[in-house]
PDB file of C-alpha atoms and ligand atoms in Angstrom:
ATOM      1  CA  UNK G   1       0.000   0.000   0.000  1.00 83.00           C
ATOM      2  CA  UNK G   2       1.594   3.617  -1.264  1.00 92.00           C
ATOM      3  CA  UNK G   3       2.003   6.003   1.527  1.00 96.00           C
ATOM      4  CA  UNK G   4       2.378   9.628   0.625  1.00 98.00           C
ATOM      5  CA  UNK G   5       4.313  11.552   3.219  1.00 98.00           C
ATOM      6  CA  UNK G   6       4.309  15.964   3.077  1.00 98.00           C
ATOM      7  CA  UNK G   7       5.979  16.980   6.362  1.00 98.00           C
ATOM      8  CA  UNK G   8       6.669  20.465   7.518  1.00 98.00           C
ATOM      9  CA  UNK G   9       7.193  21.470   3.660  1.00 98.00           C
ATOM     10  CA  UNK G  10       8.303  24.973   2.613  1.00 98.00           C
ATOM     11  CA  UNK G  11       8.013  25.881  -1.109  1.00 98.00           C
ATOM     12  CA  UNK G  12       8.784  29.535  -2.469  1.00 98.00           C
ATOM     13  CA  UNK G  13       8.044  31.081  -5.895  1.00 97.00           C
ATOM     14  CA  UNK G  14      10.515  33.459  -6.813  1.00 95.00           C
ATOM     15  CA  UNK G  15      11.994  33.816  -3.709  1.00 94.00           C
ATOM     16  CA  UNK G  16       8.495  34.224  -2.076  1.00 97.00           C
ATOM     17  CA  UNK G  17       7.691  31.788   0.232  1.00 98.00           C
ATOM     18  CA  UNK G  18       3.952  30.379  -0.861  1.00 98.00           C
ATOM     19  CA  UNK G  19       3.891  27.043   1.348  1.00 98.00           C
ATOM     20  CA  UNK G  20       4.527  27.680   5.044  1.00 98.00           C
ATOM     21  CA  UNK G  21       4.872  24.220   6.331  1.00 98.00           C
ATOM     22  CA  UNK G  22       2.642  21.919   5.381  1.00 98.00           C
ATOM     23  CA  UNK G  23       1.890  18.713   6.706  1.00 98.00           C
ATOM     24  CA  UNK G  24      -0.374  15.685   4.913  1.00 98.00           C
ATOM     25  CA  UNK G  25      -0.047  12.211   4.897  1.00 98.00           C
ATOM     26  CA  UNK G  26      -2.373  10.402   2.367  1.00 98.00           C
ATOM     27  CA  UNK G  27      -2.156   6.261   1.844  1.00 98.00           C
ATOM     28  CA  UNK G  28      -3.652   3.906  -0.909  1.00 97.00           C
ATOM     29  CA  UNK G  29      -7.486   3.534  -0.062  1.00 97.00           C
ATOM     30  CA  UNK G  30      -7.790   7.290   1.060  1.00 98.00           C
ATOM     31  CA  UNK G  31      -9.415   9.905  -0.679  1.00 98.00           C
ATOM     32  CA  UNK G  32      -8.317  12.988   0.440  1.00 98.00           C
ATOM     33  CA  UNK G  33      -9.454  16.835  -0.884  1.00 98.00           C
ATOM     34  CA  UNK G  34      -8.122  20.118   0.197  1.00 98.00           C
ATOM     35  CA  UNK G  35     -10.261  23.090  -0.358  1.00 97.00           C
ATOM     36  CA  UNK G  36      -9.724  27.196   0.366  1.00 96.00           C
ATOM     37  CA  UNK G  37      -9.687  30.576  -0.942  1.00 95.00           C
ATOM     38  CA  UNK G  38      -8.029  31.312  -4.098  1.00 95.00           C
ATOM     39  CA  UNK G  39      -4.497  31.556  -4.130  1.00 96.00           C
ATOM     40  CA  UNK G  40      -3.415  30.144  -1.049  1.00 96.00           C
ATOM     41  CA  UNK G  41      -1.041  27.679  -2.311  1.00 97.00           C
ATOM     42  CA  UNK G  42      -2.901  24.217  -3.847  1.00 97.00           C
ATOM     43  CA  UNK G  43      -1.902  23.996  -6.926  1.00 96.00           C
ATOM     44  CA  UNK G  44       1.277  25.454  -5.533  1.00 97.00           C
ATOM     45  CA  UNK G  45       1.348  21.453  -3.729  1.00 98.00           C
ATOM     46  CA  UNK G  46       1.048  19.896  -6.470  1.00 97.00           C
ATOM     47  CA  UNK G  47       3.710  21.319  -8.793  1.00 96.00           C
ATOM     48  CA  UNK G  48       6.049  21.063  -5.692  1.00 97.00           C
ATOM     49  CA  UNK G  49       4.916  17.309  -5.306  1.00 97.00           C
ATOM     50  CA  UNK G  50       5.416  16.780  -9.021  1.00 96.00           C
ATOM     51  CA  UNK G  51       9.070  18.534  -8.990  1.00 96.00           C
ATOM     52  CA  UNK G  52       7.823  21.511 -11.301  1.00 95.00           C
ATOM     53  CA  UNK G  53      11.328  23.569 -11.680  1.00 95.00           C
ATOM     54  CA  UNK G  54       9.906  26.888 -10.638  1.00 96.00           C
ATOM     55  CA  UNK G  55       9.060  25.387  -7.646  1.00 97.00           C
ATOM     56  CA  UNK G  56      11.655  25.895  -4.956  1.00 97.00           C
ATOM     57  CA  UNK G  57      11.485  23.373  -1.860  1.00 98.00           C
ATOM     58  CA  UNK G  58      13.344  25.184   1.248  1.00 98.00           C
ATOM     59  CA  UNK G  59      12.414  23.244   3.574  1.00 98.00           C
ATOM     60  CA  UNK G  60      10.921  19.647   4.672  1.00 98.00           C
ATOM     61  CA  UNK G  61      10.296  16.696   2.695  1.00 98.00           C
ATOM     62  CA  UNK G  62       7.754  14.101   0.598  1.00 98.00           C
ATOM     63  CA  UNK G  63       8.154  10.718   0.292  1.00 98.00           C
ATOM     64  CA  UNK G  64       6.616   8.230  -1.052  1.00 98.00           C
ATOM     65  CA  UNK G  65       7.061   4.682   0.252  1.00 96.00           C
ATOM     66  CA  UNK G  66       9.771   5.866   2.323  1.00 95.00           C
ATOM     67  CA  UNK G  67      11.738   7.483  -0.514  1.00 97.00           C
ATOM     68  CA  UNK G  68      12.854  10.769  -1.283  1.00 98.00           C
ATOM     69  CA  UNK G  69      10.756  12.267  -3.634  1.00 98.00           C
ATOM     70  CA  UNK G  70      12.427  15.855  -3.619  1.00 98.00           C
ATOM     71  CA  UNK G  71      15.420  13.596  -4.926  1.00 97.00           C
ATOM     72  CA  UNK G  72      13.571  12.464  -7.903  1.00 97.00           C
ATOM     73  CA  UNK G  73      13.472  13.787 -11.365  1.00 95.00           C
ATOM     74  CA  UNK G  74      10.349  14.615 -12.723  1.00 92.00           C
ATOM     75  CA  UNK G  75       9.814  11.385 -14.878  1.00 91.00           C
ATOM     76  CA  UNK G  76      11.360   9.118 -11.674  1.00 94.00           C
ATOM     77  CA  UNK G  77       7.983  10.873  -9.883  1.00 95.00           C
ATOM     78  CA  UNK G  78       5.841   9.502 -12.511  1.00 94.00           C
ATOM     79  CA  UNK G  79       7.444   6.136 -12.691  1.00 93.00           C
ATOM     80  CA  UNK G  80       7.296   6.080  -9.078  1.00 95.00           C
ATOM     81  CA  UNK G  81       3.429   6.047  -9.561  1.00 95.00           C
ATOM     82  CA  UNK G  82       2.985  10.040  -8.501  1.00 97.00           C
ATOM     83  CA  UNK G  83       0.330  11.437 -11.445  1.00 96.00           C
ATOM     84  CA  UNK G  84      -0.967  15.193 -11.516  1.00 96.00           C
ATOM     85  CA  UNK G  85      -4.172  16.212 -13.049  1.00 94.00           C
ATOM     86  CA  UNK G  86      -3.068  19.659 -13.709  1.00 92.00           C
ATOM     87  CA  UNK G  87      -5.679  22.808 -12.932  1.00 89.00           C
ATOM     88  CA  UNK G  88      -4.832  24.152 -16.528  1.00 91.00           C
ATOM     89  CA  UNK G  89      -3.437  21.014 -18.450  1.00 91.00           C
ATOM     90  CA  UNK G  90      -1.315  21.966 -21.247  1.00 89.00           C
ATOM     91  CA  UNK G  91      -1.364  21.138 -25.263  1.00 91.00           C
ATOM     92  CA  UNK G  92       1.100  19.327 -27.021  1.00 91.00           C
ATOM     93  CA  UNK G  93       0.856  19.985 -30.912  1.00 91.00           C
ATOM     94  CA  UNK G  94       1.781  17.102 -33.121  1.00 92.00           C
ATOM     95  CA  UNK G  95       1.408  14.461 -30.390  1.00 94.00           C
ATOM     96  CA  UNK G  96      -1.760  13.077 -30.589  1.00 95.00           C
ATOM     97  CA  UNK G  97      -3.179  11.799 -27.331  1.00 95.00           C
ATOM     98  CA  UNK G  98      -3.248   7.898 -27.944  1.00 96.00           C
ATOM     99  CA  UNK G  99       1.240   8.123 -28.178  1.00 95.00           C
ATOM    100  CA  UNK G 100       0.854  10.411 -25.180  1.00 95.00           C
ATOM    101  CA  UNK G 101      -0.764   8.096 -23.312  1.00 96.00           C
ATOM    102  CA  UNK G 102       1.363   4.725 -25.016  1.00 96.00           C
ATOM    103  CA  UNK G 103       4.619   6.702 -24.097  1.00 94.00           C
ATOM    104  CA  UNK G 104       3.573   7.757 -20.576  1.00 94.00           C
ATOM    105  CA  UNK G 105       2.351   4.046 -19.945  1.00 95.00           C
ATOM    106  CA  UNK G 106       5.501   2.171 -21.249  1.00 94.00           C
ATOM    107  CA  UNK G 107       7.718   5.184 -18.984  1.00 91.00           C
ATOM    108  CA  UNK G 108       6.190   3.970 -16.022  1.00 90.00           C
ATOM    109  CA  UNK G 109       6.420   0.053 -17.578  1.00 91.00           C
ATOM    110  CA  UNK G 110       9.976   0.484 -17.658  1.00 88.00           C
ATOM    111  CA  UNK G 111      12.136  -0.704 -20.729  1.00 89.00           C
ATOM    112  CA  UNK G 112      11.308  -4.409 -21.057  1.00 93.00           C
ATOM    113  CA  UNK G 113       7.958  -4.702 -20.158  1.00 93.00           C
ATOM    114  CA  UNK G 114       6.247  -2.225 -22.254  1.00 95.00           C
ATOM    115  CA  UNK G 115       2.041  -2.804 -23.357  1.00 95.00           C
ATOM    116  CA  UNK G 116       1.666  -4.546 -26.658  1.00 95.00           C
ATOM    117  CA  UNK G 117       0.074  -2.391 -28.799  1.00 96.00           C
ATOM    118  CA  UNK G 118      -3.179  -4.373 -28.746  1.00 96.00           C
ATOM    119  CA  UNK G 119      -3.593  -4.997 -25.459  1.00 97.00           C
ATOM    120  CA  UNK G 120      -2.872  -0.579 -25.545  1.00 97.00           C
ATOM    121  CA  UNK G 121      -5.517  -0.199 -28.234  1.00 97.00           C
ATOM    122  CA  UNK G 122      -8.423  -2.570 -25.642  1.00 97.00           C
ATOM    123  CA  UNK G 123      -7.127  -1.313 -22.390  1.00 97.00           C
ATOM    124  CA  UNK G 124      -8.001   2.531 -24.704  1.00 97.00           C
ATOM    125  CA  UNK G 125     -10.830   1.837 -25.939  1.00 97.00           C
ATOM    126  CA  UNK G 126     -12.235   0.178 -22.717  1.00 97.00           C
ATOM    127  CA  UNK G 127     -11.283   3.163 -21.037  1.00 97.00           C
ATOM    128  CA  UNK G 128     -12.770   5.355 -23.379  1.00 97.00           C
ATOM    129  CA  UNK G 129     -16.228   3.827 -23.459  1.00 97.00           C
ATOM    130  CA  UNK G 130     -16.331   4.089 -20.043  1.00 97.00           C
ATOM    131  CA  UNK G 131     -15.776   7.652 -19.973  1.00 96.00           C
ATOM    132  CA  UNK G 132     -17.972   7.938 -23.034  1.00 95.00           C
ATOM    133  CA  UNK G 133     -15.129   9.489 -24.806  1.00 95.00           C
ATOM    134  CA  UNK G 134     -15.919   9.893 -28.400  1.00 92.00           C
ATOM    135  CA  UNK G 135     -13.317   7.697 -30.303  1.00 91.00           C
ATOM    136  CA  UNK G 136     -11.346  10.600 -32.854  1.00 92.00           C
ATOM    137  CA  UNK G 137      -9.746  11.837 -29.028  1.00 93.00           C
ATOM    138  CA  UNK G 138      -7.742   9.651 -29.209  1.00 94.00           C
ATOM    139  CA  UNK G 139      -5.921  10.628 -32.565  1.00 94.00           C
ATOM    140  CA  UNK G 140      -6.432  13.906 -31.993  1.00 94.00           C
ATOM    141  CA  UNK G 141      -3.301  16.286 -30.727  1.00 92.00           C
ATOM    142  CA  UNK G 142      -2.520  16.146 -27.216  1.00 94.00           C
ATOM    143  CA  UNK G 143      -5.832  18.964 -25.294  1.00 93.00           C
ATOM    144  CA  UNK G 144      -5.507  20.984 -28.266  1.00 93.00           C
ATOM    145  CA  UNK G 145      -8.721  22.664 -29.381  1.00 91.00           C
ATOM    146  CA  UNK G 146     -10.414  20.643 -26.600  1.00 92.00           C
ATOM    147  CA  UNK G 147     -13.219  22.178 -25.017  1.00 90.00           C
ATOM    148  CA  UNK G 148     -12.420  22.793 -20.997  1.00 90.00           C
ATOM    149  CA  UNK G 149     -14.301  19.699 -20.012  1.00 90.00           C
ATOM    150  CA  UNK G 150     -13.207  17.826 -22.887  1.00 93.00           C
ATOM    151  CA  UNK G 151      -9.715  18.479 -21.271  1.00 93.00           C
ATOM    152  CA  UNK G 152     -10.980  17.667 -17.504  1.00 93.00           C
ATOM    153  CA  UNK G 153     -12.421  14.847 -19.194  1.00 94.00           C
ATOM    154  CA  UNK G 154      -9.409  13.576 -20.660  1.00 95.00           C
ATOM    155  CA  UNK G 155      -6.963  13.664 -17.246  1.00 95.00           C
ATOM    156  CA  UNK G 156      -9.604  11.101 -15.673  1.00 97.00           C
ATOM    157  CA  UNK G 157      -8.396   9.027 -19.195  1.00 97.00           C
ATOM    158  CA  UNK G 158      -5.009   9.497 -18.332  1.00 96.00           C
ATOM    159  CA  UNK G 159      -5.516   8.602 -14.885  1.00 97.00           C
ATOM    160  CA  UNK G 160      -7.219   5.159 -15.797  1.00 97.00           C
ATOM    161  CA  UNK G 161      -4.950   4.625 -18.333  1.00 97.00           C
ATOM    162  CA  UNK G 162      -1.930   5.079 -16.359  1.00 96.00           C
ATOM    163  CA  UNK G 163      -3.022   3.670 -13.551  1.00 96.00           C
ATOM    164  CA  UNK G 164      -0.835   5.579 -10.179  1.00 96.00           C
ATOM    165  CA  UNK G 165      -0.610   4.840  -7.176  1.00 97.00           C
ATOM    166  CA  UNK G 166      -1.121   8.385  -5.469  1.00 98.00           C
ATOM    167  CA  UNK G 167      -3.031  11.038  -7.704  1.00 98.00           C
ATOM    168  CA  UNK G 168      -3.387  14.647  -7.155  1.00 98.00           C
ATOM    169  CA  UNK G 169      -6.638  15.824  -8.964  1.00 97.00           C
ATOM    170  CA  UNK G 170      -6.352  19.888  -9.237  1.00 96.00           C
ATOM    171  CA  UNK G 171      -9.723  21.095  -9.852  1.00 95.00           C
ATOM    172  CA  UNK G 172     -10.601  18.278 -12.100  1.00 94.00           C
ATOM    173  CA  UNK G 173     -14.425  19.434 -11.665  1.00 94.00           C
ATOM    174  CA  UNK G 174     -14.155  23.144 -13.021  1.00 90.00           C
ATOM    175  CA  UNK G 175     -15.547  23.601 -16.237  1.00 89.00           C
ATOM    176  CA  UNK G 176     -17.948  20.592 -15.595  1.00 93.00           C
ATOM    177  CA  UNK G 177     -21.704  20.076 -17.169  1.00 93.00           C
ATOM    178  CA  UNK G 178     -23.443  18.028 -14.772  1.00 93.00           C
ATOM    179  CA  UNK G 179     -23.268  15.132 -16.836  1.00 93.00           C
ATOM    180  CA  UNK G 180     -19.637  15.399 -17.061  1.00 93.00           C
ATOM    181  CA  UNK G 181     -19.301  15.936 -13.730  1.00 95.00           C
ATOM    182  CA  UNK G 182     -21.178  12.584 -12.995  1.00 95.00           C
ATOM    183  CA  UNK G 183     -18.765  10.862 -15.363  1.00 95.00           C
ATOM    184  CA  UNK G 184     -15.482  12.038 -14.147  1.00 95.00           C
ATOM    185  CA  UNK G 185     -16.634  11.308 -10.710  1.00 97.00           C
ATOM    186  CA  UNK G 186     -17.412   7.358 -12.151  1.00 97.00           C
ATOM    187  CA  UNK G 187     -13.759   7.688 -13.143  1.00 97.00           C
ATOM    188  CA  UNK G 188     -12.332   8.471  -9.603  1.00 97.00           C
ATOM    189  CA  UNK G 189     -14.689   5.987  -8.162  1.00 97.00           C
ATOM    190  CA  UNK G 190     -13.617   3.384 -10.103  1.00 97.00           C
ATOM    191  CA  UNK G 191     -10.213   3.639  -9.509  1.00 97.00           C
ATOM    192  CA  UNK G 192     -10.707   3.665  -5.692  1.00 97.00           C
ATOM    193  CA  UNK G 193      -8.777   0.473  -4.150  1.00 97.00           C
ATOM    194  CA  UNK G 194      -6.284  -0.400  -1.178  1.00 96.00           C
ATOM    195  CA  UNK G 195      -3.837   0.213  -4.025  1.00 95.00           C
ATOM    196  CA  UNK G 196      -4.822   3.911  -5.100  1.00 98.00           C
ATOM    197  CA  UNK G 197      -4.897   6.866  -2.794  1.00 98.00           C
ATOM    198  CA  UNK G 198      -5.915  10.631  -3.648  1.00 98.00           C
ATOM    199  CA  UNK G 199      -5.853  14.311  -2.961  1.00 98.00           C
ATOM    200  CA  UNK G 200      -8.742  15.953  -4.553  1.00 98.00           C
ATOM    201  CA  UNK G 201      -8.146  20.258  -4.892  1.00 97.00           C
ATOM    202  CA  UNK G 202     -11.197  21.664  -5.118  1.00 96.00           C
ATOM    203  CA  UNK G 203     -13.571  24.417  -3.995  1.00 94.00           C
ATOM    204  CA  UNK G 204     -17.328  23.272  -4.353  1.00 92.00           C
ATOM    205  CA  UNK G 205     -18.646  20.950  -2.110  1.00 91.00           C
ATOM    206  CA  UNK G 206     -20.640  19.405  -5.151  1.00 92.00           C
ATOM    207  CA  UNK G 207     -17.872  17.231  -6.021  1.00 95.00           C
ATOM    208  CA  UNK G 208     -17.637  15.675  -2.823  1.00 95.00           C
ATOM    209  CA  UNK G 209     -20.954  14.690  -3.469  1.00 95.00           C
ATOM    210  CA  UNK G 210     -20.144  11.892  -5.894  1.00 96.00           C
ATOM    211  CA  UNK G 211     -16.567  10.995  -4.710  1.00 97.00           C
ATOM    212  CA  UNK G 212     -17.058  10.771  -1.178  1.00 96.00           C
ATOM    213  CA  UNK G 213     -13.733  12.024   0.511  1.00 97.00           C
ATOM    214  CA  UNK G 214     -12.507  10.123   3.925  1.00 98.00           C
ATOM    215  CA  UNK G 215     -10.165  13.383   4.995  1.00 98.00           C
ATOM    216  CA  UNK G 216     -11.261  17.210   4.186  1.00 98.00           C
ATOM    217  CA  UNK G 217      -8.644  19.582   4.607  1.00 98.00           C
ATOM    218  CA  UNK G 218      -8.514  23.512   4.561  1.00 97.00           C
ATOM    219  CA  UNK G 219      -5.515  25.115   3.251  1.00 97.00           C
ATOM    220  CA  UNK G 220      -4.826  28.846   4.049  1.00 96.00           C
ATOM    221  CA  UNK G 221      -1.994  31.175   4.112  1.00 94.00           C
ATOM    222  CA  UNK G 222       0.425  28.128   2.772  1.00 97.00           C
ATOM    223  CA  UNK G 223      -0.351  25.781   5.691  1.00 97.00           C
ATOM    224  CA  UNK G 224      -3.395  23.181   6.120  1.00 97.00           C
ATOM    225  CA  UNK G 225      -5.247  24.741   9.029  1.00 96.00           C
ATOM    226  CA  UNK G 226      -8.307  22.582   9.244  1.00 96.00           C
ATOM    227  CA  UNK G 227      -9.041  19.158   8.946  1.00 97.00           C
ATOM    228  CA  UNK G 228     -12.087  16.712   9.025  1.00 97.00           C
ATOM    229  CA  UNK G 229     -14.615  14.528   7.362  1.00 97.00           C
ATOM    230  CA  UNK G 230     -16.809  15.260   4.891  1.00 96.00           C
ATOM    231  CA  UNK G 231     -19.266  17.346   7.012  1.00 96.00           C
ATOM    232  CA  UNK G 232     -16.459  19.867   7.220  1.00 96.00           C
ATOM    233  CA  UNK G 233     -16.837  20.444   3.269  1.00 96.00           C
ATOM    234  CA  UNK G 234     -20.703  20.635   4.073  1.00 95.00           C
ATOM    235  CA  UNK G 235     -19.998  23.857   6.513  1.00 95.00           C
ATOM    236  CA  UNK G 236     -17.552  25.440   4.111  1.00 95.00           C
ATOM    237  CA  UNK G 237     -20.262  25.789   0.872  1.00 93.00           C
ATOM    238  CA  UNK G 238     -22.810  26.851   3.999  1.00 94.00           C
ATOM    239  CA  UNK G 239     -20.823  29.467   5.513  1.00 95.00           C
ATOM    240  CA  UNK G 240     -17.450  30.158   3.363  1.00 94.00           C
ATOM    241  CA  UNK G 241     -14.289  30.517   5.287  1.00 94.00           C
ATOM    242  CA  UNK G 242     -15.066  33.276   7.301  1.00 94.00           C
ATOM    243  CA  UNK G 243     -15.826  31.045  10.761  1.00 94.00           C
ATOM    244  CA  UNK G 244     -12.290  29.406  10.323  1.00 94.00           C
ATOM    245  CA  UNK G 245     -10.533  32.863  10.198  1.00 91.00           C
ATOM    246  CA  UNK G 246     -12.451  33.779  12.806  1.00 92.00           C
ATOM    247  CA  UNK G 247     -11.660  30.594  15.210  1.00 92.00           C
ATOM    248  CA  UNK G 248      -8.005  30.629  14.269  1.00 89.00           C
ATOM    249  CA  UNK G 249      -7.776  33.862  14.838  1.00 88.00           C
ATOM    250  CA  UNK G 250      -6.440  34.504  10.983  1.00 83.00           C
ATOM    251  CA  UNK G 251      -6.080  37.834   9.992  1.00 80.00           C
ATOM    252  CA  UNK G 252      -6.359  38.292   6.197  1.00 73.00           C
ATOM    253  CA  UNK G 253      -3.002  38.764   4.751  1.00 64.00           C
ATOM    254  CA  UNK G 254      -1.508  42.178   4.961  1.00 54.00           C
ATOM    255  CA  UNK G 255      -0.194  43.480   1.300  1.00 52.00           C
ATOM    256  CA  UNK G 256       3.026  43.284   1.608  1.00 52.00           C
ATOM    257  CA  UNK G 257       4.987  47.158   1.093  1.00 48.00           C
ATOM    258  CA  UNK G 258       7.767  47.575  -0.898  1.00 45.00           C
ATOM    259  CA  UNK G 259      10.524  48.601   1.074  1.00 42.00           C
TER     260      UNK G 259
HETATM  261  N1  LIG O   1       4.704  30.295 -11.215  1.00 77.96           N
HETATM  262  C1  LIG O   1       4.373  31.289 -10.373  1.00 77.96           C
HETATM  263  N2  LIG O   1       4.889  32.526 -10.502  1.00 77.96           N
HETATM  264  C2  LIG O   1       4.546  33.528  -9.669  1.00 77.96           C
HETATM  265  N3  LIG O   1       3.690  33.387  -8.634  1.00 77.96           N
HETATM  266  C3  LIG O   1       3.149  32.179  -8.436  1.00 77.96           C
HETATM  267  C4  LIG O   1       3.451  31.073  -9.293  1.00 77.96           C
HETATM  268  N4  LIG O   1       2.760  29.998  -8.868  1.00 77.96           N
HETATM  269  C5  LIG O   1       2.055  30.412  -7.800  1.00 77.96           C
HETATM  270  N5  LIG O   1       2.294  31.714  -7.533  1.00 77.96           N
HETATM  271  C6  LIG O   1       1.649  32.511  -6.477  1.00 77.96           C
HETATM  272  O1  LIG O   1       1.524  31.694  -5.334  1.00 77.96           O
HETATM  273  C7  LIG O   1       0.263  31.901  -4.704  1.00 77.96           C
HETATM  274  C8  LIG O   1      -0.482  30.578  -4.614  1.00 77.96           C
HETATM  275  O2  LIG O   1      -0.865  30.166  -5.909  1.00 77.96           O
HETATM  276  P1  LIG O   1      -1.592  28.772  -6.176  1.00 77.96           P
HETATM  277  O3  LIG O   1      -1.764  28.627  -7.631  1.00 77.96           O
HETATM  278  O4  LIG O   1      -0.883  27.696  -5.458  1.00 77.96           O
HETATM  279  O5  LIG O   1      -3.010  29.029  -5.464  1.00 77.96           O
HETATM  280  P2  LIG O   1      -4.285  28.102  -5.374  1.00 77.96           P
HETATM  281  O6  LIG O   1      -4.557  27.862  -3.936  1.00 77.96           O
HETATM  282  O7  LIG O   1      -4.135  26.920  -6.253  1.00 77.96           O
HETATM  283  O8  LIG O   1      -5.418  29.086  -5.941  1.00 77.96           O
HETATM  284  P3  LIG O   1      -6.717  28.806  -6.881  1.00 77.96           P
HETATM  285  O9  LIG O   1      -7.786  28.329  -5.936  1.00 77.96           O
HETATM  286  O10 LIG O   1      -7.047  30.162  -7.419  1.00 77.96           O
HETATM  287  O11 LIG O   1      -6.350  27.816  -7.927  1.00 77.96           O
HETATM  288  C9  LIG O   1      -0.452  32.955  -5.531  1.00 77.96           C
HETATM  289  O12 LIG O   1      -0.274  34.201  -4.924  1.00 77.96           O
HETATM  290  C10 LIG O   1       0.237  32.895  -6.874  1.00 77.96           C
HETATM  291  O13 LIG O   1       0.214  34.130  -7.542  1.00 77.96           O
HETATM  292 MG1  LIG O   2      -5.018  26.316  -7.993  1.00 77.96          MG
END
């Protein structure tokens, strides 16, 4: 069982510090999801999980299974079985999505025990069907002209396809029909197993609704200050994040004055 382990972690941005110590443990079996105000370091998480460059850790560490992930090269996070839906996932002209996907699967394979392509082209079109993809996706470039929940969409194909064993879901719902919604949430679901743990970013409650979390966590200021169950999402979409401020006693963020 994959153990995912965030302790006391510092990340800056330029030189300004955006994570202020954060600490999150999430296993195979858990879903986790982190919610708060915009711009208070979530996706921030994730690229520093994922070893985005721009990303600076100063201080504390993530491991998974006991190893160093800050040690790890981007595509040793992936192999390790680390996968990021991104918040704003990119397009790749001139690769259509079905090589994406081969490559990224036979990367994490290792050399030597790479999918056949047939069992590729089922284990696709299984996938697919399931998230009643239409078929020309798949051999079309890599997100590019793809509507925002097309894209959204397509991450929960990745996911499936690739199969990781901790996932970090950034805002996979926004941009969502409800139908869509429903469908992507199928997609989670069915990947849930002792094997398969996740952290969910998200800010409606609405979500949580179909892919019912075990852990809620608030994140403000760089640093998770609240954690519960699912009722604590509940409260949030209720009442905002006013209360926590107030029983914290967080002030809101001074701008900061050029010296
Ligand atoms: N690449 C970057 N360059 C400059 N500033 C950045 C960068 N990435 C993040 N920041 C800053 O760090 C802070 C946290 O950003 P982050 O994207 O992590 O917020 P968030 O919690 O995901 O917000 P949202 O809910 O709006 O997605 C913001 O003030 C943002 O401007
Ligand atoms: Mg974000």
């Amino acid at each position: 069982m994959a153990v995912l382990t965030i302790k006391d972690l510092h990340v800056s941005v330029e030189g300004k510090e955006i994570l202020k110590g954060v600490n999150l443990e999430v296993k195979g079996g858990e879903i986790h999801a982190i919610m708060g105000p915009n711009g208070t370091g979530k996706s921030t998480l994730s690229s520093a999980i994922m070893g985005h460059p721009k990303y600076e850790v100063t201080k504390g560490s993530i491991t998974l299974d006991g190893q160093d992930v800050l040690e790890m090269e981007v595509d040793e996070r992936a192999r390790a079985g680390l996968f990021l839906a991104m918040q704003y996932p990119s397009e790749i002209s001139g690769v259509t999505n079905a090589d994406f996907l081969r490559s990224a699967i036979n990367a994490r394979l290792g050399e030597g025990n790479e999918i056949s392509l047939m069992k590729f082209i089922r284990k696709l079109d299984e996938k697919m069907e399931f998230l009643e993809m239409n078929s020309d996706m798949a051999h079309r470039y890599l997100n590019e002209g793809f509507s925002g929940g097309e894209k959204k969409r397509n991450e929960i194909l990745q996911l499936m396809m690739l199969e990781p064993k901790i996932a970090i879901l950034d805002e996979i719902d926004s941009g969502l029909d409800i139908d869509a919604l429903k469908i992507v949430s199928k997609g989670v679901n069915e990947m849930r197993s002792s094997d398969f743990g996740c952290l969910i970013i998200t800010h409606y409650q609405r979500l949580l609704n179909y892919i019912t979390p075990d852990y809620v966590h608030v994140m403000m200021q760089g640093r998770i200050v609240k954690s519960g169950g699912p009722e604590l999402a509940q409260r949030l979409e209720a009442e905002g994040y006013d209360w926590i401020k107030k029983e914290l006693g967080i002030e809101d963020e001074m701008i900061e004055q050029e010296a």
